[in-house]
CSV table of C-alpha atoms in Angstrom, one decimal:
chain,number,residue,atom,x,y,z
W,288,LEU,CA,0.0,0.0,0.0
W,289,SER,CA,2.8,2.4,0.9
W,290,ALA,CA,4.5,1.6,-2.4
W,291,GLN,CA,1.3,2.4,-4.3
W,292,ARG,CA,0.9,5.7,-2.5
W,293,ALA,CA,4.5,6.5,-3.3
W,294,HIS,CA,3.9,5.8,-6.9
W,295,VAL,CA,0.8,8.0,-7.1
W,296,ALA,CA,2.7,10.8,-5.3
W,297,PHE,CA,5.4,10.8,-7.9
W,298,ARG,CA,3.4,9.9,-11.0
W,299,GLY,CA,5.3,10.9,-14.1
W,300,ALA,CA,8.6,10.9,-12.3
W,301,PRO,CA,11.4,8.3,-12.9
W,302,ALA,CA,10.9,4.9,-11.3
W,303,GLN,CA,13.7,5.4,-8.9
W,304,LEU,CA,12.1,8.6,-7.5
W,305,ALA,CA,8.9,6.7,-6.8
W,306,SER,CA,10.5,4.0,-4.7
W,307,PRO,CA,10.0,3.8,-0.9
W,308,ARG,CA,13.8,3.7,-0.5
W,309,PHE,CA,14.1,7.1,-2.2
W,310,LEU,CA,11.3,8.5,0.0
W,311,LEU,CA,13.1,7.3,3.1
W,312,GLY,CA,16.3,8.9,2.0
W,313,THR,CA,14.5,12.2,1.4
W,314,VAL,CA,13.0,12.1,4.9
W,315,SER,CA,16.3,11.3,6.4
W,316,CYS,CA,18.0,14.2,4.6
W,317,THR,CA,15.2,16.6,5.7
W,318,LEU,CA,15.5,15.6,9.3
W,319,PHE,CA,19.3,16.1,9.2
W,320,LEU,CA,18.9,19.6,7.8
W,321,ALA,CA,16.2,20.4,10.4
W,322,VAL,CA,18.5,19.5,13.4
W,323,ASN,CA,21.5,21.2,11.8
W,324,SER,CA,20.8,24.6,13.3
W,325,LEU,CA,23.2,25.5,16.1
W,326,TYR,CA,20.8,27.5,18.3
W,327,SER,CA,17.1,27.3,19.2
W,328,SER,CA,14.5,29.5,21.0
W,329,SER,CA,15.2,27.7,24.3
W,330,ASP,CA,18.8,29.1,24.4
W,331,ASP,CA,19.7,32.4,25.9
W,332,VAL,CA,21.3,33.3,22.6
W,333,VAL,CA,19.1,35.6,20.5
W,334,GLU,CA,18.7,34.3,17.0
W,335,LEU,CA,19.2,37.3,14.7
W,336,THR,CA,18.0,37.7,11.0
W,337,PRO,CA,17.7,40.5,8.5
W,338,THR,CA,14.1,40.9,9.8
W,339,ASN,CA,15.0,41.6,13.4
W,340,PHE,CA,18.6,42.7,13.4
W,341,ASN,CA,18.1,46.4,13.1
W,342,ARG,CA,15.3,46.4,15.8
W,343,GLU,CA,17.1,44.2,18.3
W,344,VAL,CA,20.7,45.4,17.9
W,345,ILE,CA,21.1,48.7,16.1
W,346,GLN,CA,18.1,50.5,17.6
W,347,SER,CA,18.8,49.1,21.1
W,348,ASP,CA,20.7,50.8,23.8
W,349,SER,CA,22.1,47.4,24.9
W,350,LEU,CA,25.6,46.2,24.4
W,351,TRP,CA,25.6,43.2,22.0
W,352,LEU,CA,28.1,40.5,21.2
W,353,VAL,CA,27.0,38.9,17.9
W,354,GLU,CA,28.4,35.7,16.4
W,355,PHE,CA,28.2,35.3,12.6
W,356,TYR,CA,28.4,31.6,11.9
W,357,ALA,CA,27.7,28.8,9.4
W,358,PRO,CA,26.0,25.6,10.7
W,359,TRP,CA,28.5,23.4,8.7
W,360,CYS,CA,31.5,25.1,10.2
W,361,GLY,CA,33.5,22.9,12.6
W,362,HIS,CA,34.9,25.9,14.5
W,363,CYS,CA,31.4,27.3,14.9
W,364,GLN,CA,30.1,24.0,16.2
W,365,ARG,CA,32.9,23.9,18.8
W,366,LEU,CA,32.1,27.4,19.8
W,367,THR,CA,28.4,26.8,20.2
W,368,PRO,CA,28.4,25.4,23.8
W,369,GLU,CA,30.8,28.1,25.0
W,370,TRP,CA,28.6,30.8,23.3
W,371,LYS,CA,25.6,29.4,25.1
W,372,LYS,CA,27.3,29.4,28.4
W,373,ALA,CA,28.4,33.0,28.0
W,374,ALA,CA,24.9,34.0,27.0
W,375,THR,CA,23.5,32.4,30.2
W,376,ALA,CA,26.2,34.0,32.4
W,377,LEU,CA,25.6,37.5,30.9
W,378,LYS,CA,21.9,37.2,30.9
W,379,GLY,CA,20.4,40.6,31.9
W,380,VAL,CA,23.8,42.3,31.6
W,381,VAL,CA,24.9,42.0,28.0
W,382,LYS,CA,23.0,40.7,25.0
W,383,ILE,CA,24.4,37.7,23.1
W,384,GLY,CA,23.2,37.0,19.6
W,385,ALA,CA,23.9,34.8,16.6
W,386,VAL,CA,23.4,35.2,12.9
W,387,ASP,CA,23.4,32.2,10.5
W,388,ALA,CA,25.5,34.1,7.9
W,389,ASP,CA,25.5,31.2,5.5
W,390,LYS,CA,21.8,31.5,5.3
W,391,HIS,CA,21.7,35.3,5.6
W,392,GLN,CA,24.8,36.2,3.5
W,393,SER,CA,23.7,39.8,2.9
W,394,LEU,CA,23.7,40.5,6.6
W,395,GLY,CA,27.1,39.0,7.1
W,396,GLY,CA,28.4,40.9,4.1
W,397,GLN,CA,27.1,44.2,5.6
W,398,TYR,CA,29.4,43.8,8.5
W,399,GLY,CA,32.4,42.5,6.6
W,400,VAL,CA,32.2,38.9,7.6
W,401,LYS,CA,34.8,36.9,5.6
W,402,GLY,CA,35.2,33.8,7.7
W,403,PHE,CA,33.4,31.7,10.4
W,404,PRO,CA,32.9,32.3,13.2
W,405,THR,CA,33.2,36.0,13.3
W,406,ILE,CA,32.3,37.8,16.6
W,407,LYS,CA,31.4,41.5,16.6
W,408,VAL,CA,30.9,43.8,19.6
W,409,PHE,CA,28.2,46.4,19.1
W,410,GLY,CA,28.7,49.0,21.7
W,411,ALA,CA,28.0,52.7,22.0
W,412,ASN,CA,28.5,53.3,18.3
W,413,LYS,CA,26.4,50.6,16.6
W,414,ASN,CA,27.7,51.7,13.2
W,415,LYS,CA,31.2,50.8,14.1
W,416,ALA,CA,31.1,47.3,15.5
W,417,GLU,CA,34.4,46.0,16.9
W,418,ASP,CA,35.9,42.6,16.2
W,419,TYR,CA,36.4,40.2,19.1
W,420,GLN,CA,39.8,38.7,18.9
W,421,GLY,CA,39.9,36.7,22.2
W,422,ALA,CA,39.8,33.0,22.9
W,423,ARG,CA,36.7,31.1,22.0
W,424,THR,CA,35.9,30.1,25.6
W,425,SER,CA,33.0,31.3,27.7
W,426,ASP,CA,35.4,32.8,30.3
W,427,SER,CA,37.2,34.9,27.7
W,428,ILE,CA,33.9,35.9,26.1
W,429,VAL,CA,32.4,37.0,29.4
W,430,ASP,CA,35.6,38.9,30.3
W,431,ALA,CA,35.6,40.7,27.0
W,432,ALA,CA,31.9,41.6,27.4
W,433,LEU,CA,32.4,43.0,30.9
W,434,SER,CA,35.4,45.0,29.8
W,435,ALA,CA,33.3,46.5,27.0
W,436,VAL,CA,30.6,47.3,29.6
W,437,ARG,CA,33.1,49.1,31.8
W,438,SER,CA,34.5,51.1,28.9
W,439,LEU,CA,31.0,52.0,27.8
W,440,VAL,CA,29.9,53.1,31.2
W,441,LYS,CA,33.1,55.2,31.7
W,442,ASP,CA,32.4,57.0,28.4
W,443,ARG,CA,28.9,57.7,29.4
W,444,LEU,CA,30.0,59.1,32.8
W,445,SER,CA,32.3,61.5,31.0
W,446,GLY,CA,29.5,62.5,28.6
W,447,ARG,CA,30.8,60.7,25.6
W,448,GLY,CA,28.2,58.0,25.3
W,449,GLY,CA,24.4,57.6,25.1
W,450,GLY,CA,21.9,55.8,27.3
W,451,TYR,CA,22.3,52.1,28.1
W,452,SER,CA,19.7,49.5,28.9
W,453,SER,CA,20.5,45.8,29.1
W,454,GLY,CA,16.8,44.9,29.0
W,455,LYS,CA,13.9,45.6,26.7
W,456,GLN,CA,13.2,49.3,26.6
W,457,SER,CA,9.4,48.8,26.6
W,458,SER,CA,9.6,47.1,30.0
W,459,TYR,CA,11.4,50.1,31.5
W,460,GLU,CA,9.0,52.8,30.3
W,461,SER,CA,6.6,54.0,32.9
W,462,GLY,CA,4.2,56.8,32.9
W,463,GLY,CA,5.0,59.8,35.1
W,464,SER,CA,8.8,59.7,34.6
W,465,ASP,CA,10.4,62.3,32.3
W,466,LYS,CA,13.8,60.7,32.5
W,467,LYS,CA,13.8,57.3,30.9
W,468,ASP,CA,17.3,56.5,32.2
W,469,VAL,CA,15.9,56.5,35.8
W,470,ILE,CA,12.8,54.4,36.1
W,471,GLU,CA,10.2,55.5,38.7
W,472,LEU,CA,9.1,52.4,40.6
W,473,THR,CA,5.9,52.1,42.5
W,474,ASP,CA,3.9,49.4,44.3
W,475,ASP,CA,2.1,48.9,41.0
W,476,ASN,CA,5.1,48.2,38.7
W,477,PHE,CA,7.9,47.0,41.0
W,478,ASP,CA,7.3,43.3,40.7
W,479,LYS,CA,6.8,43.3,36.9
W,480,THR,CA,9.6,45.8,36.2
W,481,VAL,CA,12.3,44.5,38.6
W,482,LEU,CA,11.5,41.1,40.0
W,483,ASP,CA,10.2,39.6,36.8
W,484,SER,CA,13.0,41.1,34.8
W,485,GLU,CA,16.2,39.3,33.6
W,486,SER,CA,18.2,42.5,34.0
W,487,VAL,CA,20.4,43.6,36.8
W,488,TRP,CA,18.9,46.5,38.7
W,489,LEU,CA,20.2,49.1,41.1
W,490,VAL,CA,17.3,50.6,43.0
W,491,GLU,CA,17.4,53.7,45.3
W,492,PHE,CA,14.9,53.9,48.0
W,493,TYR,CA,14.5,57.6,48.9
W,494,ALA,CA,12.4,60.2,50.5
W,495,PRO,CA,11.8,63.5,48.7
W,496,TRP,CA,12.4,65.5,51.9
W,497,CYS,CA,15.7,63.8,52.6
W,498,GLY,CA,18.8,66.0,52.1
W,499,HIS,CA,21.1,63.1,51.5
W,500,CYS,CA,18.8,61.8,48.8
W,501,LYS,CA,18.7,65.3,47.1
W,502,LYS,CA,22.5,65.3,47.0
């Protein structure tokens, strides 16, 4: 019965294409390609594409480390577990993303990717991403990310940088606050904004009449 169905499905095709053996081979190949992706939605690594790259990275205040990879690349495959570990360690502090630059070649070409894997640091100036040249270990990646954060914060303290937010901007916006860099927290939004967030928060508890608070 299965052979007859196969024959009907491939009517007009060569006999070898209609055989159950060929169908099995096709399914196996399809399954192989399906599991060949290095990252999934369950990882802390953000999968970036031409559709979301500008919104997630370029228009964001967050500091990003982005890997441009190819699924078939052995070096990329060996980097994958380290990249995932770094993403988990930096969760809420620095954004970690990955671009399948074999599939999205135009996006890789836009940032001068000539080999795999290529890691770029998108800091204060998103139009001038820096190349990561360190070791491909989670410890080295985390150290480089934290160093980039320190440099970025110092620039901003001296007035040379813009605003920074390691979380989603929409979750920080609250009515009644004119300064988006300092979020006004209340009984109504504290749990949702802080406790339910993956970001690291520094919260000041103050009183408007307190002289030390005013200083």
